[in-house]
Amino acid sequence: MANGTTTVDVGEEQLPARPGQERGTLTGWIQDLIYTVDHKKLGILYIGMALVFLVLAGIMALLIRAQLAFPDGHVVSPQTFNSLFTVHGTVMIFWVAMPLAFGMANYLVPLMIGARDMAFPRLNAFSFWLTFFGGCLLFFSYVGAPGLYGSGGAPAVAWMALAPLTSRAFSVGPSTDYWSLSLLVAGIGSVTGAINIMVTIFCYRTKGMTLSRLPLFVWMIVTTMFLVIVFLPPLSAAQIMLTLERYLGAKYFDTQAGGSAILWQHFFWIFGHPEVYILALPAFGVLSEVIPVFSRKPIFGYPMMVAASVLIGFISAGVWAHHMFTVGMTSFGVTFFGVATLAISVPTGIKIFNWLATIYGGKVRLELPMVFAFTALFQFLIAGLTGVMLGVAPFDWQLNDSYFVIAHFHYVIVGLILFAVFAFFYYWYPKVFGRMLDKKLGFWHFWLFTIGFHLTFDPQHIAGILGMPRRIYTYHPGRGWELWNFISSIGAIFQALGIIFFVLNLIWSARKGKVAGDDPWDAWTLEWMTTSPPADYNFEKLPEVRSRRPLWDLKHPDDPDWKFE
Amino acid sequence: MSSETLTAQETDWRQPSPRKVAMILVILTESALFTIFVVAYLFYIGKSLVPPYPHQVLHFPWLGSVLLFGSSGTIMVAEHHLKKGSISGFHLWWAITFAAGVGFLFWTINEWLHLIYQEGLTISTNLFGSTFYSLVGLHASHVLVGAFLLGLILFMSLTGRIRHYHHEHVEMISWYWHFVDCVWVVVITVVYIISANS
């Protein structure tokens, strides 16, 4: 009974016609995507947008690495370099990682909880288009700013835009305004999207899908969206203050009028650190779905996993100032935020042990999703360890704003989050497009990208310890940084090649991939019950959920989970 | 076999109302936004380098508070009438609430005109001006949105589009209005009591 209760028959080489596809023309297809309020199409739009921005911001990263490959390099101008790392960081966080989280949640949450759509479908479309236009606004700074004001260009104040660099005196022209306004616009989109997803989870679960039976991915999304709802407004508030300061002469961050530049850092990081968990928790969710299915074991310690996520959500509210150990806080402040930072690694460690315990003794299938998930797990361990190191204040005093920090957070954002996103692609692509991603291209992608990742970011730890500061335009030879930067830049090429294989695979497999069927992985959550791709209404009918693995119960009526839970 | 599981347990399956959950989350996210402005205000009390200072120019907002707190009471009376099915009573009390909301906005305009033209306090004068206008202005903008929603409900009701079974929809507007009221309590405490006496 692998195909669930849906009645659409999947032929050998023929996919069921998708509603809306019969129009057939390109314009019809685009029109369909623009008019849609369907959570699956919006999910695809979110992810598609994120991929486009990923490539754009990735090209910026390549330019940064080209500039830093050799000492005294002059590939780009200093001003361009500043705008490159600013836009790279901002776009990767707000228009790649966050839309990926929202796209995954959009596509999967209603399917996983057995809902027909989101709670507010039109609000969902509104959220997406706000995020999209926010991104367009940021990129418009490249062409719009000089045309309108004769100066400016892209924002060049780094992604945390420290005061007083953003004041009118030091940031002439509208480039910084493009930064703050585009973040405000996208921020509204994120908050409305988060509210929508939360309401969907709490109010539209299918019969029997109690909170204690939610798939772990959905639990991680609950925590993520809670963090978005509570911690994105501080960023918006800070942007409003910045805009008031730049346009109406308010004095918030103006030290000459008694204002405090440090306050900006507090407001930014009280958003900024929970943001890390906003990005990481969906990745944890993907790992928590992929690892059990490919280890052929139910997740180890489900209640602990949920508790750990929620705990991470709460503790993340009290760690922001570990980004600010060097600004001169009181020793109580330093101690408090240092201890909180070490404390947050406890629930994170619980998660890692639970994943390992799930794999342990399992019948592991080394398919691509599992390979990416396992690598993400390994890399996240290292990222977590350097994180603990940086949480120790005296260590941080030494290495703050160095390449060690760069290496640390790229280990989190690329090593964990992007690898989990790749696992997401290889695992759920068959559900979305009805065809499997090609294995051969996939392994090429995996090896090129993994090798590239380690070549790029492992040496940066060493360069950082040797004293290389972040955001520097270039460096002189003879400081011992040349080799590490050169290896780093070579690695970037490998990563780019890996991404090319990945994108080729996405395009090629959509037409020529192996037909997947409803449930290619023999999985246990509800989305695998319906057709691939799912119909507009998602499910024809659903059984009453009686355990955490509803599909297991269907496939094994003699040995259902609910007898043991 | 799926029909078997469907009929296996015909217990009733209840989930919270989407409207209520959504409104609670809206209030949560708005509270987070206000918190930052309140923190900024508190942080900058007594740090302005040039006058005017709060104790020189601020007067306790009796009229505004009476209007706003009163409207929180009248909106509850209006809701009660709607639940009972008395549409005319609902109209009366809802209109009073709407009038109080608009009255508060006029009171704010009056206060600001006085501060700007008589006392010479603008958003760019000093830290007090910056934090005062942004915090009170953020609150006033929420009153504006609330008054718009109140007016919309009033209009829809007068044109016969609101019935007693819409009481939950209307209740959500009132939740928002109560929230705006609660924020005003915080604003009074922080701005008109703490900073005006320090």
Short mmCIF file of C-alpha atoms in Angstrom, two decimals, chain A residues 259-505:
data_model
loop_
_atom_site.label_atom_id
_atom_site.label_comp_id
_atom_site.label_asym_id
_atom_site.label_seq_id
_atom_site.Cartn_x
_atom_site.Cartn_y
_atom_site.Cartn_z
CA GLY A 259 23.45 59.08 20.83
CA SER A 260 25.09 55.70 20.97
CA ALA A 261 26.61 53.81 18.06
CA ILE A 262 26.71 50.71 20.25
CA LEU A 263 22.92 50.76 20.49
CA TRP A 264 22.75 50.01 16.78
CA GLN A 265 24.85 46.90 17.36
CA HIS A 266 22.57 45.78 20.17
CA PHE A 267 19.46 46.27 18.05
CA PHE A 268 21.04 44.64 15.04
CA TRP A 269 22.35 41.60 16.88
CA ILE A 270 19.26 41.04 18.98
CA PHE A 271 17.83 40.27 15.58
CA GLY A 272 21.06 38.96 14.13
CA HIS A 273 21.73 36.05 16.38
CA PRO A 274 18.24 34.55 16.46
CA GLU A 275 18.48 34.97 12.69
CA VAL A 276 21.22 32.35 12.68
CA TYR A 277 18.74 29.93 14.22
CA ILE A 278 16.03 31.07 11.82
CA LEU A 279 18.35 29.82 9.10
CA ALA A 280 19.64 26.74 10.91
CA LEU A 281 16.43 25.28 12.34
CA PRO A 282 14.85 24.46 8.95
CA ALA A 283 18.13 22.74 8.10
CA PHE A 284 17.84 20.75 11.35
CA GLY A 285 14.32 19.90 10.22
CA VAL A 286 15.54 18.53 6.90
CA LEU A 287 18.18 16.43 8.66
CA SER A 288 15.56 15.14 11.10
CA GLU A 289 13.44 13.89 8.18
CA VAL A 290 16.17 12.58 5.92
CA ILE A 291 18.33 10.77 8.47
CA PRO A 292 15.59 8.44 9.87
CA VAL A 293 14.23 7.53 6.42
CA PHE A 294 17.67 6.60 5.13
CA SER A 295 18.69 4.83 8.33
CA ARG A 296 15.40 2.89 8.29
CA LYS A 297 14.78 3.75 11.91
CA PRO A 298 12.37 6.16 13.58
CA ILE A 299 14.10 9.26 14.91
CA PHE A 300 15.82 8.71 18.22
CA GLY A 301 14.34 10.75 21.08
CA TYR A 302 11.55 12.64 19.34
CA PRO A 303 10.43 14.52 22.49
CA MET A 304 14.02 15.54 23.22
CA MET A 305 14.42 16.81 19.68
CA VAL A 306 11.32 18.97 20.01
CA ALA A 307 12.37 20.20 23.44
CA ALA A 308 15.88 20.97 22.19
CA SER A 309 14.55 23.03 19.27
CA VAL A 310 12.23 25.02 21.47
CA LEU A 311 15.04 25.50 23.98
CA ILE A 312 17.34 26.74 21.22
CA GLY A 313 14.60 29.18 20.27
CA PHE A 314 14.42 30.56 23.80
CA ILE A 315 18.14 30.67 24.55
CA SER A 316 18.83 32.34 21.21
CA ALA A 317 17.10 35.42 22.61
CA GLY A 318 19.91 35.87 25.14
CA VAL A 319 23.15 35.43 23.25
CA TRP A 320 23.27 38.36 20.84
CA ALA A 321 26.02 40.33 22.52
CA HIS A 322 28.60 37.59 21.90
CA HIS A 323 28.99 39.41 18.59
CA MET A 324 30.04 42.43 20.60
CA PHE A 325 32.65 41.16 23.08
CA THR A 326 35.14 43.70 21.77
CA VAL A 327 32.99 46.83 22.11
CA GLY A 328 33.77 47.18 25.80
CA MET A 329 30.92 45.69 27.76
CA THR A 330 30.83 45.29 31.53
CA SER A 331 32.44 42.10 32.78
CA PHE A 332 28.99 40.96 33.89
CA GLY A 333 27.71 41.43 30.35
CA VAL A 334 30.62 39.54 28.88
CA THR A 335 30.17 36.68 31.37
CA PHE A 336 26.42 36.50 30.85
CA PHE A 337 26.56 36.36 27.07
CA GLY A 338 29.55 34.03 27.10
CA VAL A 339 27.79 31.57 29.39
CA ALA A 340 24.55 31.80 27.41
CA THR A 341 26.49 31.08 24.24
CA LEU A 342 28.03 27.99 25.78
CA ALA A 343 24.60 26.99 27.11
CA ILE A 344 23.00 27.09 23.67
CA SER A 345 25.45 24.51 22.44
CA VAL A 346 23.90 22.00 24.85
CA PRO A 347 20.53 21.56 23.08
CA THR A 348 22.41 21.69 19.78
CA GLY A 349 24.64 18.89 21.00
CA ILE A 350 21.57 16.90 22.04
CA LYS A 351 20.36 17.12 18.48
CA ILE A 352 23.64 15.90 17.05
CA PHE A 353 23.69 12.94 19.43
CA ASN A 354 20.08 12.09 18.57
CA TRP A 355 20.85 12.09 14.86
CA LEU A 356 23.88 9.92 15.46
CA ALA A 357 21.82 7.57 17.62
CA THR A 358 19.28 7.37 14.80
CA ILE A 359 21.99 6.35 12.35
CA TYR A 360 23.61 3.97 14.83
CA GLY A 361 22.46 0.41 14.21
CA GLY A 362 20.32 1.51 11.29
CA LYS A 363 20.28 0.00 7.83
CA VAL A 364 21.87 3.02 6.21
CA ARG A 365 21.14 3.65 2.52
CA LEU A 366 23.80 5.95 1.10
CA GLU A 367 21.54 7.74 -1.36
CA LEU A 368 22.29 11.35 -2.25
CA PRO A 369 20.01 12.94 0.36
CA MET A 370 21.67 10.88 3.08
CA VAL A 371 25.15 11.65 1.78
CA PHE A 372 24.46 15.38 1.95
CA ALA A 373 22.74 15.09 5.32
CA PHE A 374 25.59 13.10 6.79
CA THR A 375 28.18 15.55 5.49
CA ALA A 376 26.13 18.42 6.86
CA LEU A 377 26.11 16.72 10.24
CA PHE A 378 29.87 16.33 10.25
CA GLN A 379 30.50 19.89 9.13
CA PHE A 380 28.00 21.27 11.58
CA LEU A 381 29.90 19.58 14.38
CA ILE A 382 33.04 21.50 13.43
CA ALA A 383 31.06 24.70 13.00
CA GLY A 384 29.59 24.19 16.46
CA LEU A 385 33.02 23.58 17.97
CA THR A 386 34.48 26.78 16.52
CA GLY A 387 31.31 28.47 17.73
CA VAL A 388 31.99 27.32 21.28
CA MET A 389 35.56 28.57 20.91
CA LEU A 390 34.33 32.00 19.85
CA GLY A 391 31.84 32.00 22.72
CA VAL A 392 34.76 32.10 25.12
CA ALA A 393 35.30 35.84 25.45
CA PRO A 394 39.12 35.99 25.74
CA PHE A 395 39.45 33.80 22.65
CA ASP A 396 36.96 36.03 20.86
CA TRP A 397 38.92 39.17 21.81
CA GLN A 398 41.80 37.67 19.90
CA LEU A 399 39.89 36.54 16.83
CA ASN A 400 36.89 38.87 16.58
CA ASP A 401 36.45 40.28 13.07
CA SER A 402 39.08 37.93 11.69
CA TYR A 403 38.84 35.29 8.98
CA PHE A 404 38.37 32.73 11.74
CA VAL A 405 34.91 34.18 12.27
CA ILE A 406 34.29 34.16 8.52
CA ALA A 407 35.29 30.50 8.40
CA HIS A 408 33.09 29.71 11.41
CA PHE A 409 29.88 31.17 10.08
CA HIS A 410 30.42 29.91 6.55
CA TYR A 411 30.81 26.47 8.10
CA VAL A 412 27.35 26.97 9.59
CA ILE A 413 25.67 28.61 6.64
CA VAL A 414 27.28 26.60 3.85
CA GLY A 415 28.52 23.52 5.66
CA LEU A 416 25.29 22.90 7.55
CA ILE A 417 22.50 24.90 5.96
CA LEU A 418 23.38 24.72 2.29
CA PHE A 419 24.26 21.03 2.54
CA ALA A 420 20.94 20.38 4.27
CA VAL A 421 19.24 22.34 1.51
CA PHE A 422 20.93 20.10 -1.04
CA ALA A 423 19.67 17.10 0.93
CA PHE A 424 16.24 18.72 0.75
CA PHE A 425 16.52 19.00 -3.02
CA TYR A 426 17.60 15.42 -3.59
CA TYR A 427 15.00 14.09 -1.15
CA TRP A 428 11.90 16.11 -2.16
CA TYR A 429 12.60 16.90 -5.83
CA PRO A 430 10.87 13.63 -6.84
CA LYS A 431 7.76 14.79 -4.98
CA VAL A 432 7.80 18.23 -6.56
CA PHE A 433 8.53 17.27 -10.17
CA GLY A 434 7.64 13.60 -10.26
CA ARG A 435 11.13 12.62 -11.40
CA MET A 436 14.29 11.65 -9.57
CA LEU A 437 17.38 13.85 -9.69
CA ASP A 438 20.13 12.12 -11.62
CA LYS A 439 22.47 10.17 -9.37
CA LYS A 440 25.62 10.52 -11.45
CA LEU A 441 25.35 14.29 -11.82
CA GLY A 442 24.37 14.40 -8.17
CA PHE A 443 27.55 12.69 -7.02
CA TRP A 444 29.61 14.96 -9.25
CA HIS A 445 27.88 17.86 -7.55
CA PHE A 446 28.49 16.35 -4.14
CA TRP A 447 32.21 15.71 -4.54
CA LEU A 448 33.02 18.95 -6.34
CA PHE A 449 31.08 21.02 -3.86
CA THR A 450 32.33 19.24 -0.76
CA ILE A 451 35.95 19.41 -1.86
CA GLY A 452 35.48 23.04 -2.87
CA PHE A 453 33.84 23.84 0.44
CA HIS A 454 36.70 22.43 2.46
CA LEU A 455 39.36 23.97 0.24
CA THR A 456 37.69 27.35 0.63
CA PHE A 457 36.83 27.48 4.28
CA ASP A 458 39.30 25.24 6.11
CA PRO A 459 42.32 27.48 5.30
CA GLN A 460 40.39 30.56 6.39
CA HIS A 461 40.52 29.30 9.98
CA ILE A 462 44.30 29.38 9.75
CA ALA A 463 44.43 32.73 7.99
CA GLY A 464 42.23 34.08 10.76
CA ILE A 465 44.42 32.71 13.52
CA LEU A 466 47.38 34.26 11.71
CA GLY A 467 45.62 37.59 12.10
CA MET A 468 43.92 38.25 8.77
CA PRO A 469 41.03 40.65 9.45
CA ARG A 470 37.72 40.33 7.64
CA ARG A 471 36.49 42.88 5.08
CA ILE A 472 40.01 43.85 4.00
CA TYR A 473 40.39 44.85 0.38
CA THR A 474 43.87 43.38 -0.03
CA TYR A 475 47.00 42.48 1.94
CA HIS A 476 50.74 42.73 1.50
CA PRO A 477 52.88 39.62 0.98
CA GLY A 478 55.01 38.25 3.82
CA ARG A 479 52.38 37.81 6.53
CA GLY A 480 51.85 34.12 5.90
CA TRP A 481 48.38 34.63 4.45
CA GLU A 482 49.19 34.09 0.76
CA LEU A 483 48.96 30.31 0.62
CA TRP A 484 45.71 30.12 2.60
CA ASN A 485 44.03 32.75 0.49
CA PHE A 486 45.20 31.10 -2.70
CA ILE A 487 43.82 27.69 -1.65
CA SER A 488 40.62 29.41 -0.60
CA SER A 489 40.18 30.96 -4.02
CA ILE A 490 40.87 27.65 -5.78
CA GLY A 491 38.20 26.06 -3.62
CA ALA A 492 35.70 28.69 -4.72
CA ILE A 493 36.12 27.49 -8.31
CA PHE A 494 35.34 23.93 -7.24
CA GLN A 495 32.22 25.13 -5.46
CA ALA A 496 31.10 27.02 -8.55
CA LEU A 497 31.61 23.88 -10.67
CA GLY A 498 29.59 21.90 -8.16
CA ILE A 499 26.75 24.41 -8.39
CA ILE A 500 26.83 24.21 -12.18
CA PHE A 501 26.40 20.43 -11.98
CA PHE A 502 23.58 20.93 -9.51
CA VAL A 503 21.69 23.42 -11.67
CA LEU A 504 22.21 21.24 -14.76
CA ASN A 505 20.84 18.32 -12.81
#
